[in-house]
mmCIF file of C-alpha atoms and ligand atoms in Angstrom:
data_model
loop_
_atom_site.group_PDB
_atom_site.id
_atom_site.type_symbol
_atom_site.label_atom_id
_atom_site.label_comp_id
_atom_site.label_asym_id
_atom_site.label_seq_id
_atom_site.Cartn_x
_atom_site.Cartn_y
_atom_site.Cartn_z
ATOM 1 C CA MET A 1130 -38.798 30.222 87.127
ATOM 2 C CA GLU A 1131 -42.181 31.881 88.553
ATOM 3 C CA ALA A 1132 -43.038 28.830 90.180
ATOM 4 C CA SER A 1133 -39.698 28.656 91.799
ATOM 5 C CA GLU A 1134 -39.583 32.122 92.784
ATOM 6 C CA ALA A 1135 -43.214 31.618 94.501
ATOM 7 C CA LYS A 1136 -41.980 28.623 96.267
ATOM 8 C CA SER A 1137 -39.125 30.334 97.325
ATOM 9 C CA LYS A 1138 -41.023 33.363 98.596
ATOM 10 C CA LYS A 1139 -43.516 31.163 100.488
ATOM 11 C CA GLN A 1140 -41.029 29.267 102.326
ATOM 12 C CA GLY A 1141 -39.573 32.545 103.453
ATOM 13 C CA ALA A 1142 -42.827 33.789 104.643
ATOM 14 C CA SER A 1143 -43.280 30.533 106.472
ATOM 15 C CA ARG A 1144 -40.011 31.018 108.351
ATOM 16 C CA LEU A 1145 -41.120 34.338 109.514
ATOM 17 C CA CYS A 1146 -42.491 34.599 113.137
ATOM 18 C CA CYS A 1147 -46.223 34.058 112.856
ATOM 19 C CA LEU A 1148 -47.342 36.858 115.180
ATOM 20 C CA CYS A 1149 -45.013 39.799 113.700
ATOM 21 C CA ASN A 1150 -44.605 38.501 110.438
ATOM 22 C CA GLN A 1151 -41.424 40.280 110.360
ATOM 23 C CA ARG A 1152 -38.595 38.449 112.519
ATOM 24 C CA ARG A 1153 -37.272 34.835 112.329
ATOM 25 C CA PRO A 1154 -38.680 32.837 114.733
ATOM 26 C CA VAL A 1155 -36.594 30.886 117.318
ATOM 27 C CA LEU A 1156 -39.182 28.730 118.938
ATOM 28 C CA LYS A 1157 -42.207 27.067 118.638
ATOM 29 C CA ARG A 1158 -44.745 27.478 121.719
ATOM 30 C CA PRO A 1159 -45.909 24.084 122.689
ATOM 31 C CA LYS A 1160 -49.124 25.793 124.144
ATOM 32 C CA THR A 1161 -50.167 27.383 120.540
ATOM 33 C CA LEU A 1162 -47.734 25.334 118.289
ATOM 34 C CA GLN A 1163 -47.061 29.096 116.844
ATOM 35 C CA GLN A 1164 -43.272 29.587 115.683
ATOM 36 C CA ILE A 1165 -42.344 33.052 117.000
ATOM 37 C CA CYS A 1166 -39.383 35.185 117.395
ATOM 38 C CA LYS A 1167 -37.750 36.175 120.641
ATOM 39 C CA GLU A 1168 -39.264 39.414 120.822
ATOM 40 C CA CYS A 1169 -42.975 38.322 120.633
ATOM 41 C CA PHE A 1170 -42.408 35.628 122.939
ATOM 42 C CA TYR A 1171 -41.313 38.103 125.380
ATOM 43 C CA GLU A 1172 -44.323 40.097 124.865
ATOM 44 C CA VAL A 1173 -46.871 37.233 124.924
ATOM 45 C CA PHE A 1174 -45.142 35.670 128.179
ATOM 46 C CA GLU A 1175 -45.476 38.728 130.129
ATOM 47 C CA GLU A 1176 -48.880 39.945 129.007
ATOM 48 C CA GLU A 1177 -50.094 36.463 129.529
ATOM 49 C CA ILE A 1178 -48.406 36.754 133.624
ATOM 50 C CA HIS A 1179 -50.103 40.022 133.482
ATOM 51 C CA GLN A 1180 -53.488 38.645 132.334
ATOM 52 C CA VAL A 1181 -53.132 35.763 135.349
ATOM 53 C CA ILE A 1182 -52.455 38.366 137.781
ATOM 54 C CA VAL A 1183 -55.210 40.512 136.888
ATOM 55 C CA LYS A 1184 -57.746 37.917 136.188
ATOM 56 C CA ASN A 1185 -57.142 36.007 139.654
ATOM 57 C CA GLY A 1186 -56.732 39.407 141.598
ATOM 58 C CA LEU A 1187 -53.634 38.171 143.051
ATOM 59 C CA PHE A 1188 -52.441 41.495 144.413
ATOM 60 C CA LYS A 1189 -53.718 44.516 145.891
ATOM 61 C CA SER A 1190 -51.912 47.970 145.616
ATOM 62 C CA GLY A 1191 -49.892 48.758 148.449
ATOM 63 C CA GLU A 1192 -49.183 45.069 149.461
ATOM 64 C CA ARG A 1193 -45.484 44.133 150.608
ATOM 65 C CA VAL A 1194 -44.583 40.697 148.312
ATOM 66 C CA ALA A 1195 -41.677 38.574 148.773
ATOM 67 C CA ILE A 1196 -39.931 36.904 145.649
ATOM 68 C CA GLY A 1197 -38.733 33.251 146.763
ATOM 69 C CA ALA A 1198 -35.117 34.011 144.942
ATOM 70 C CA SER A 1199 -33.007 30.696 144.676
ATOM 71 C CA GLY A 1200 -30.430 32.655 141.942
ATOM 72 C CA GLY A 1201 -31.952 29.845 139.736
ATOM 73 C CA LYS A 1202 -33.535 30.346 136.316
ATOM 74 C CA ASP A 1203 -37.191 30.387 137.117
ATOM 75 C CA SER A 1204 -36.771 32.699 140.207
ATOM 76 C CA THR A 1205 -34.526 35.188 138.311
ATOM 77 C CA VAL A 1206 -37.547 35.418 135.459
ATOM 78 C CA LEU A 1207 -39.909 35.845 138.157
ATOM 79 C CA ALA A 1208 -37.937 38.694 139.804
ATOM 80 C CA TYR A 1209 -37.546 40.122 136.517
ATOM 81 C CA VAL A 1210 -41.072 39.788 135.057
ATOM 82 C CA LEU A 1211 -42.396 40.817 138.724
ATOM 83 C CA SER A 1212 -40.623 44.155 138.976
ATOM 84 C CA GLU A 1213 -41.008 45.108 135.107
ATOM 85 C CA LEU A 1214 -44.928 44.333 135.476
ATOM 86 C CA ASN A 1215 -45.314 46.286 138.989
ATOM 87 C CA ARG A 1216 -43.371 49.319 137.259
ATOM 88 C CA ARG A 1217 -45.559 48.887 133.948
ATOM 89 C CA HIS A 1218 -48.990 48.519 135.176
ATOM 90 C CA SER A 1219 -48.506 50.416 138.356
ATOM 91 C CA TYR A 1220 -49.434 47.518 140.721
ATOM 92 C CA GLY A 1221 -48.341 49.480 143.603
ATOM 93 C CA LEU A 1222 -46.237 46.751 145.318
ATOM 94 C CA ASP A 1223 -43.168 46.749 147.779
ATOM 95 C CA LEU A 1224 -41.427 43.943 146.428
ATOM 96 C CA PHE A 1225 -38.522 42.039 148.020
ATOM 97 C CA LEU A 1226 -36.018 39.197 147.326
ATOM 98 C CA LEU A 1227 -36.093 36.414 149.752
ATOM 99 C CA SER A 1228 -33.207 33.784 149.531
ATOM 100 C CA ILE A 1229 -32.617 30.715 151.877
ATOM 101 C CA ASP A 1230 -28.741 29.396 152.238
ATOM 102 C CA GLU A 1231 -29.134 26.043 152.703
ATOM 103 C CA GLY A 1232 -25.347 25.795 153.475
ATOM 104 C CA ILE A 1233 -24.244 23.506 150.010
ATOM 105 C CA THR A 1234 -20.811 24.640 149.335
ATOM 106 C CA GLY A 1235 -20.320 24.872 145.600
ATOM 107 C CA TYR A 1236 -23.898 25.035 144.785
ATOM 108 C CA ARG A 1237 -25.881 27.757 146.869
ATOM 109 C CA ASP A 1238 -23.289 29.852 147.791
ATOM 110 C CA ASP A 1239 -22.666 30.477 143.698
ATOM 111 C CA SER A 1240 -26.311 30.676 143.332
ATOM 112 C CA LEU A 1241 -26.499 33.652 145.757
ATOM 113 C CA GLU A 1242 -24.245 35.590 143.749
ATOM 114 C CA THR A 1243 -27.010 35.555 141.013
ATOM 115 C CA VAL A 1244 -29.285 36.948 143.701
ATOM 116 C CA LYS A 1245 -27.086 39.729 144.815
ATOM 117 C CA ARG A 1246 -26.598 40.800 141.126
ATOM 118 C CA ASN A 1247 -30.417 40.892 140.885
ATOM 119 C CA GLU A 1248 -30.794 42.846 144.073
ATOM 120 C CA LEU A 1249 -28.767 45.481 141.941
ATOM 121 C CA GLN A 1250 -30.405 44.962 138.637
ATOM 122 C CA TYR A 1251 -33.958 45.448 139.714
ATOM 123 C CA GLY A 1252 -33.193 47.397 142.826
ATOM 124 C CA LEU A 1253 -34.969 45.037 145.063
ATOM 125 C CA PRO A 1254 -33.965 44.663 148.745
ATOM 126 C CA LEU A 1255 -32.563 41.279 149.474
ATOM 127 C CA GLN A 1256 -32.746 39.079 152.688
ATOM 128 C CA ILE A 1257 -30.911 36.224 153.169
ATOM 129 C CA LEU A 1258 -31.705 33.168 155.948
ATOM 130 C CA SER A 1259 -29.399 30.472 156.658
ATOM 131 C CA TYR A 1260 -30.153 26.943 157.789
ATOM 132 C CA LYS A 1261 -27.060 27.785 160.045
ATOM 133 C CA ASP A 1262 -28.488 30.477 161.785
ATOM 134 C CA LEU A 1263 -32.177 28.985 161.855
ATOM 135 C CA TYR A 1264 -31.304 25.584 162.434
ATOM 136 C CA GLY A 1265 -27.813 25.342 163.581
ATOM 137 C CA TRP A 1266 -27.037 23.151 160.784
ATOM 138 C CA THR A 1267 -25.967 23.610 157.132
ATOM 139 C CA MET A 1268 -27.135 21.110 154.643
ATOM 140 C CA ASP A 1269 -23.073 20.122 154.422
ATOM 141 C CA ASP A 1270 -23.238 18.981 158.150
ATOM 142 C CA ILE A 1271 -26.704 17.141 157.531
ATOM 143 C CA VAL A 1272 -25.402 14.971 154.710
ATOM 144 C CA LYS A 1273 -22.072 14.373 156.584
ATOM 145 C CA MET A 1274 -24.254 12.926 159.608
ATOM 146 C CA ILE A 1275 -26.969 11.207 157.258
ATOM 147 C CA GLY A 1276 -25.472 10.434 153.859
ATOM 148 C CA LEU A 1277 -27.319 11.034 150.650
ATOM 149 C CA LYS A 1278 -30.448 9.178 151.525
ATOM 150 C CA ASN A 1279 -33.235 11.363 152.980
ATOM 151 C CA ASN A 1280 -31.270 14.333 152.972
ATOM 152 C CA CYS A 1281 -33.921 16.203 150.678
ATOM 153 C CA THR A 1282 -36.583 15.575 153.419
ATOM 154 C CA PHE A 1283 -34.873 17.725 155.843
ATOM 155 C CA CYS A 1284 -33.718 20.210 153.235
ATOM 156 C CA GLY A 1285 -37.511 20.663 151.820
ATOM 157 C CA VAL A 1286 -39.158 20.600 155.092
ATOM 158 C CA PHE A 1287 -36.432 23.338 156.654
ATOM 159 C CA ARG A 1288 -36.724 25.492 153.308
ATOM 160 C CA ARG A 1289 -40.338 25.683 153.408
ATOM 161 C CA GLN A 1290 -40.418 27.020 157.127
ATOM 162 C CA ALA A 1291 -37.308 29.328 156.430
ATOM 163 C CA LEU A 1292 -39.235 30.688 153.583
ATOM 164 C CA ASP A 1293 -42.236 31.478 155.905
ATOM 165 C CA ARG A 1294 -40.276 32.708 158.650
ATOM 166 C CA GLY A 1295 -38.334 34.911 156.086
ATOM 167 C CA ALA A 1296 -41.596 36.318 155.077
ATOM 168 C CA ALA A 1297 -42.707 37.058 158.652
ATOM 169 C CA LEU A 1298 -39.350 38.888 159.124
ATOM 170 C CA LEU A 1299 -39.578 41.235 156.221
ATOM 171 C CA LYS A 1300 -43.582 41.625 157.160
ATOM 172 C CA VAL A 1301 -44.841 40.945 153.571
ATOM 173 C CA ASP A 1302 -48.384 39.891 152.912
ATOM 174 C CA LYS A 1303 -47.591 37.310 150.167
ATOM 175 C CA LEU A 1304 -44.645 34.962 149.082
ATOM 176 C CA VAL A 1305 -44.311 34.353 145.585
ATOM 177 C CA THR A 1306 -42.146 31.515 144.021
ATOM 178 C CA GLY A 1307 -41.311 30.560 140.207
ATOM 179 C CA HIS A 1308 -41.426 27.406 138.632
ATOM 180 C CA ASN A 1309 -41.190 26.168 135.127
ATOM 181 C CA ALA A 1310 -43.647 24.045 133.112
ATOM 182 C CA ASP A 1311 -41.507 20.932 132.976
ATOM 183 C CA ASP A 1312 -40.708 20.787 137.321
ATOM 184 C CA ILE A 1313 -44.565 21.271 137.577
ATOM 185 C CA ALA A 1314 -45.603 18.293 135.312
ATOM 186 C CA GLU A 1315 -43.203 15.887 137.155
ATOM 187 C CA THR A 1316 -44.583 16.906 140.515
ATOM 188 C CA VAL A 1317 -47.988 16.185 139.264
ATOM 189 C CA LEU A 1318 -47.028 12.762 138.037
ATOM 190 C CA LEU A 1319 -45.018 12.117 141.073
ATOM 191 C CA ASN A 1320 -48.132 13.401 143.353
ATOM 192 C CA ILE A 1321 -50.105 10.579 141.207
ATOM 193 C CA LEU A 1322 -47.511 7.862 141.783
ATOM 194 C CA ARG A 1323 -47.198 8.417 145.391
ATOM 195 C CA GLY A 1324 -51.014 8.621 145.965
ATOM 196 C CA ASP A 1325 -50.487 11.928 147.636
ATOM 197 C CA ILE A 1326 -53.802 13.411 147.087
ATOM 198 C CA ALA A 1327 -53.203 16.343 149.408
ATOM 199 C CA ARG A 1328 -50.011 17.713 147.499
ATOM 200 C CA LEU A 1329 -51.756 16.692 144.275
ATOM 201 C CA SER A 1330 -54.588 19.553 144.902
ATOM 202 C CA ARG A 1331 -51.626 21.663 146.089
ATOM 203 C CA CYS A 1332 -49.185 21.338 143.401
ATOM 204 C CA THR A 1333 -51.009 23.147 140.508
ATOM 205 C CA SER A 1334 -52.625 25.703 142.579
ATOM 206 C CA ILE A 1335 -51.992 29.354 142.190
ATOM 207 C CA THR A 1336 -52.074 30.111 145.938
ATOM 208 C CA THR A 1337 -51.750 27.836 148.741
ATOM 209 C CA GLY A 1338 -51.494 28.690 152.591
ATOM 210 C CA GLU A 1339 -54.447 30.803 152.819
ATOM 211 C CA ASP A 1340 -54.888 29.322 155.944
ATOM 212 C CA GLY A 1341 -51.465 30.045 157.358
ATOM 213 C CA PRO A 1342 -49.744 32.835 158.103
ATOM 214 C CA ILE A 1343 -48.847 34.320 154.627
ATOM 215 C CA PRO A 1344 -50.265 33.088 151.215
ATOM 216 C CA ARG A 1345 -47.924 31.667 148.771
ATOM 217 C CA LEU A 1346 -48.712 32.419 145.045
ATOM 218 C CA HIS A 1347 -47.009 29.934 142.723
ATOM 219 C CA THR A 1348 -46.310 31.249 139.425
ATOM 220 C CA TYR A 1349 -45.867 28.516 136.850
ATOM 221 C CA ALA A 1350 -44.135 29.680 134.060
ATOM 222 C CA TYR A 1351 -45.016 28.036 131.186
ATOM 223 C CA PHE A 1352 -41.776 27.700 129.417
ATOM 224 C CA LYS A 1353 -39.212 24.956 128.728
ATOM 225 C CA LYS A 1354 -37.095 24.148 131.173
ATOM 226 C CA LEU A 1355 -33.737 25.348 130.020
ATOM 227 C CA ASP A 1356 -31.298 22.325 130.765
ATOM 228 C CA TYR A 1357 -28.104 24.021 129.536
ATOM 229 C CA PHE A 1358 -28.561 26.549 132.308
ATOM 230 C CA SER A 1359 -29.462 24.140 134.955
ATOM 231 C CA THR A 1360 -27.096 23.355 137.767
ATOM 232 C CA GLU A 1361 -27.964 20.499 139.860
ATOM 233 C CA CYS A 1362 -27.647 20.375 143.468
ATOM 234 C CA ILE A 1363 -24.433 18.606 144.423
ATOM 235 C CA TYR A 1364 -26.875 16.566 146.854
ATOM 236 C CA SER A 1365 -29.648 15.804 144.425
ATOM 237 C CA PRO A 1366 -30.389 11.992 144.837
ATOM 238 C CA ASN A 1367 -31.944 12.250 141.214
ATOM 239 C CA ALA A 1368 -33.691 8.811 141.619
ATOM 240 C CA TYR A 1369 -37.847 9.052 141.366
ATOM 241 C CA ARG A 1370 -37.785 12.482 140.222
ATOM 242 C CA GLY A 1371 -35.047 11.532 137.562
ATOM 243 C CA PHE A 1372 -37.155 8.594 136.282
ATOM 244 C CA ALA A 1373 -40.356 10.866 136.116
ATOM 245 C CA ARG A 1374 -38.481 13.564 134.137
ATOM 246 C CA GLU A 1375 -37.145 10.920 131.426
ATOM 247 C CA PHE A 1376 -40.612 9.603 131.233
ATOM 248 C CA ILE A 1377 -42.343 13.145 130.625
ATOM 249 C CA LYS A 1378 -39.402 13.864 128.317
ATOM 250 C CA ASP A 1379 -40.297 10.758 126.223
ATOM 251 C CA LEU A 1380 -43.882 11.425 126.133
ATOM 252 C CA GLU A 1381 -43.156 15.140 124.735
ATOM 253 C CA ARG A 1382 -40.948 13.682 122.016
ATOM 254 C CA LEU A 1383 -44.051 12.165 120.912
ATOM 255 C CA ARG A 1384 -46.365 14.778 121.706
ATOM 256 C CA PRO A 1385 -45.129 18.223 122.119
ATOM 257 C CA ARG A 1386 -48.453 19.190 124.467
ATOM 258 C CA ALA A 1387 -47.679 16.480 126.667
ATOM 259 C CA ILE A 1388 -46.302 18.727 129.560
ATOM 260 C CA LEU A 1389 -48.987 20.968 129.460
ATOM 261 C CA ASP A 1390 -51.870 18.353 129.229
ATOM 262 C CA ILE A 1391 -50.257 16.930 132.522
ATOM 263 C CA ILE A 1392 -50.524 20.197 133.984
ATOM 264 C CA LYS A 1393 -54.176 20.516 132.910
ATOM 265 C CA SER A 1394 -54.774 16.950 134.232
ATOM 266 C CA GLY A 1395 -53.518 18.091 137.714
ATOM 267 C CA GLU A 1396 -55.583 21.063 137.856
ATOM 268 C CA ASP A 1397 -58.708 19.459 136.840
ATOM 269 C CA PHE A 1398 -58.484 16.593 139.472
ATOM 270 C CA ARG A 1399 -61.191 17.223 141.999
ATOM 271 C CA ILE A 1400 -60.691 15.555 145.299
ATOM 272 C CA ALA A 1401 -63.656 13.602 146.741
ATOM 273 C CA THR A 1402 -65.240 15.234 149.729
ATOM 274 C CA THR A 1403 -64.936 11.617 151.480
ATOM 275 C CA THR A 1404 -61.249 12.070 151.165
ATOM 276 C CA LYS A 1405 -59.955 12.968 154.947
ATOM 277 C CA MET A 1406 -57.430 15.321 154.781
ATOM 278 C CA PRO A 1407 -55.299 16.166 157.839
ATOM 279 C CA GLU A 1408 -56.376 18.931 160.226
ATOM 280 C CA GLN A 1409 -53.996 22.001 160.658
ATOM 281 C CA GLY A 1410 -53.093 23.179 164.136
ATOM 282 C CA THR A 1411 -49.787 24.696 165.501
ATOM 283 C CA CYS A 1412 -46.608 23.068 166.519
ATOM 284 C CA GLU A 1413 -46.273 22.683 170.107
ATOM 285 C CA ARG A 1414 -42.560 23.655 170.183
ATOM 286 C CA CYS A 1415 -42.280 26.731 167.726
ATOM 287 C CA GLY A 1416 -45.860 27.527 166.677
ATOM 288 C CA TYR A 1417 -45.568 26.790 163.086
ATOM 289 C CA ILE A 1418 -48.451 25.421 161.295
ATOM 290 C CA SER A 1419 -48.531 21.581 161.718
ATOM 291 C CA SER A 1420 -51.277 18.701 161.530
ATOM 292 C CA GLN A 1421 -49.098 16.953 164.362
ATOM 293 C CA LYS A 1422 -47.988 17.302 168.035
ATOM 294 C CA TRP A 1423 -44.513 18.709 166.824
ATOM 295 C CA CYS A 1424 -43.967 20.515 163.021
ATOM 296 C CA LYS A 1425 -41.872 18.258 160.763
ATOM 297 C CA ALA A 1426 -39.003 20.442 161.017
ATOM 298 C CA CYS A 1427 -38.812 20.554 165.045
ATOM 299 C CA VAL A 1428 -39.210 16.728 164.580
ATOM 300 C CA LEU A 1429 -36.414 16.219 162.248
ATOM 301 C CA LEU A 1430 -34.122 18.728 164.166
ATOM 302 C CA ASP A 1431 -34.633 17.179 167.415
ATOM 303 C CA GLY A 1432 -33.575 13.904 165.753
ATOM 304 C CA LEU A 1433 -30.186 15.373 164.365
ATOM 305 C CA ASN A 1434 -29.705 17.388 167.851
ATOM 306 C CA ARG A 1435 -29.795 13.830 169.615
ATOM 307 C CA GLY A 1436 -27.583 12.068 167.106
ATOM 308 C CA LEU A 1437 -30.557 10.269 165.700
ATOM 309 C CA PRO A 1438 -31.288 11.746 162.492
ATOM 310 C CA LYS A 1439 -33.541 8.814 161.226
ATOM 311 C CA MET A 1440 -36.006 9.379 164.164
ATOM 312 C CA GLY A 1441 -37.448 12.179 162.391
ATOM 313 C CA ILE A 1442 -38.115 10.252 159.044
ATOM 314 C CA GLY A 1443 -40.034 7.676 160.937
ATOM 315 C CA ARG A 1444 -36.961 4.949 160.783
ATOM 316 C CA ALA A 1445 -36.126 4.462 164.405
ATOM 317 C CA ARG A 1446 -38.324 4.632 167.736
ATOM 318 C CA GLY A 1447 -38.974 7.724 169.721
ATOM 319 C CA GLY A 1448 -40.529 10.000 167.469
ATOM 320 C CA VAL A 1449 -42.631 12.486 169.518
ATOM 321 C CA ASN A 1450 -45.463 12.485 166.942
ATOM 322 C CA GLY A 1451 -45.620 8.380 166.690
ATOM 323 C CA ASP A 1452 -43.959 8.597 163.503
ATOM 324 C CA HIS A 1453 -42.371 4.990 163.674
ATOM 325 C CA LYS A 1454 -45.712 3.435 164.239
ATOM 326 C CA LYS A 1455 -47.187 4.926 161.124
ATOM 327 C CA GLU A 1456 -44.137 4.295 158.867
ATOM 328 C CA THR A 1457 -44.199 0.600 160.045
ATOM 329 C CA LYS A 1458 -47.705 0.339 158.644
ATOM 330 C CA LYS A 1459 -46.640 1.484 155.296
ATOM 331 C CA PRO A 1460 -42.853 1.182 154.812
ATOM 332 C CA ALA A 1461 -42.849 1.079 151.233
ATOM 333 C CA SER A 1462 -44.997 3.874 150.055
ATOM 334 C CA ALA A 1463 -43.774 6.195 153.163
ATOM 335 C CA ALA A 1464 -40.026 5.168 152.196
ATOM 336 C CA ARG A 1465 -40.726 5.936 148.382
ATOM 337 C CA SER A 1466 -42.346 9.327 149.328
ATOM 338 C CA LEU A 1467 -39.486 10.767 151.552
ATOM 339 C CA GLU A 1468 -36.783 9.506 149.195
ATOM 340 C CA SER A 1469 -38.443 11.041 145.976
ATOM 341 C CA LYS A 1470 -38.304 14.621 146.755
ATOM 342 C CA GLN A 1471 -35.696 15.682 144.608
ATOM 343 C CA CYS A 1472 -36.042 19.482 145.663
ATOM 344 C CA GLY A 1473 -38.193 20.832 148.420
ATOM 345 C CA SER A 1474 -38.686 24.031 146.732
ATOM 346 C CA LEU A 1475 -41.228 22.345 144.812
ATOM 347 C CA ASP A 1476 -42.670 20.768 148.081
ATOM 348 C CA PHE A 1477 -45.889 22.707 148.375
HETATM 349 FE FE1 SF4 B 2765 -32.000 20.531 149.127
HETATM 350 FE FE2 SF4 B 2765 -32.864 20.448 146.694
HETATM 351 FE FE3 SF4 B 2765 -30.343 19.896 147.201
HETATM 352 FE FE4 SF4 B 2765 -32.300 18.014 147.909
HETATM 353 S S1 SF4 B 2765 -31.594 18.630 145.733
HETATM 354 S S2 SF4 B 2765 -30.168 18.926 149.045
HETATM 355 S S3 SF4 B 2765 -33.695 19.459 148.307
HETATM 356 S S4 SF4 B 2765 -31.504 21.872 147.333
#
């Protein structure tokens, strides 16, 4: 009797959160393998982000900071945590929400409603910029013209520039984006598979674009992607990234730390000093940073406006930057690279 009581007591104890030892655990952290309760998870999650901010000196008091807000869970968590830490630790930041409306009916219009709720909940001013206003095209229009192949190339390039333009409009010092661990691991793997050394070196950096007009801070929340909250874009091609995702999920089933280990590998890669990196200049047409005569957005836009959308992705003659010649040298890898960008929000 005593033995069974002790056993049940021991089982009960092992079912308690290993941080507070009071509440029932609701998850096992892949990072530490600790079983912890909801309250302790919030606490350690927010404290770890605070420590990263402090350790890396990410902000200075008085800075204006835009939070890239898509209405998805990653950016919603970022908006909450950053506004909470700013208040709790008196960072002295002026925070703004910056959203890009790609013009995807039934997808972005829904998620923008979430951003508008965040605006009210956290009391953060919201700026929305649309592809229609910036480029004269919505993604719905672009997909009508080009179909579902390469649409993410247009969307990713346009979004990156739109975020920078929005940040300039808000006169912010920094732009912050939020991502989950699963997506970062996928991006590391995809950049290795593509042999894209430049992106591999950037995709796990906390800060990118220091040489550009506005530095970007990428916050990688090391939490699991919550698939049941995910709304896939209706134009998502799902091909290459989808395979990478499944592969990583299989690995994670065998080894729960697999996602964090892939990210760690991405962080630890060092680029050989002999690797030639593209030189940054400015676009002759719009003045945006570019390693070519025209930036990618101007090339793509020119193709669309001329009724030759493939021109900008190097599938037809006449590209101002001579893309066609480059494409014919390496057709397979270039095509894979273009088609595999599922979502430009991860295209650092
Ligand atoms: Fe744009 Fe992402 Fe949708 Fe592709 S999947 S069309 S990049 S929102």
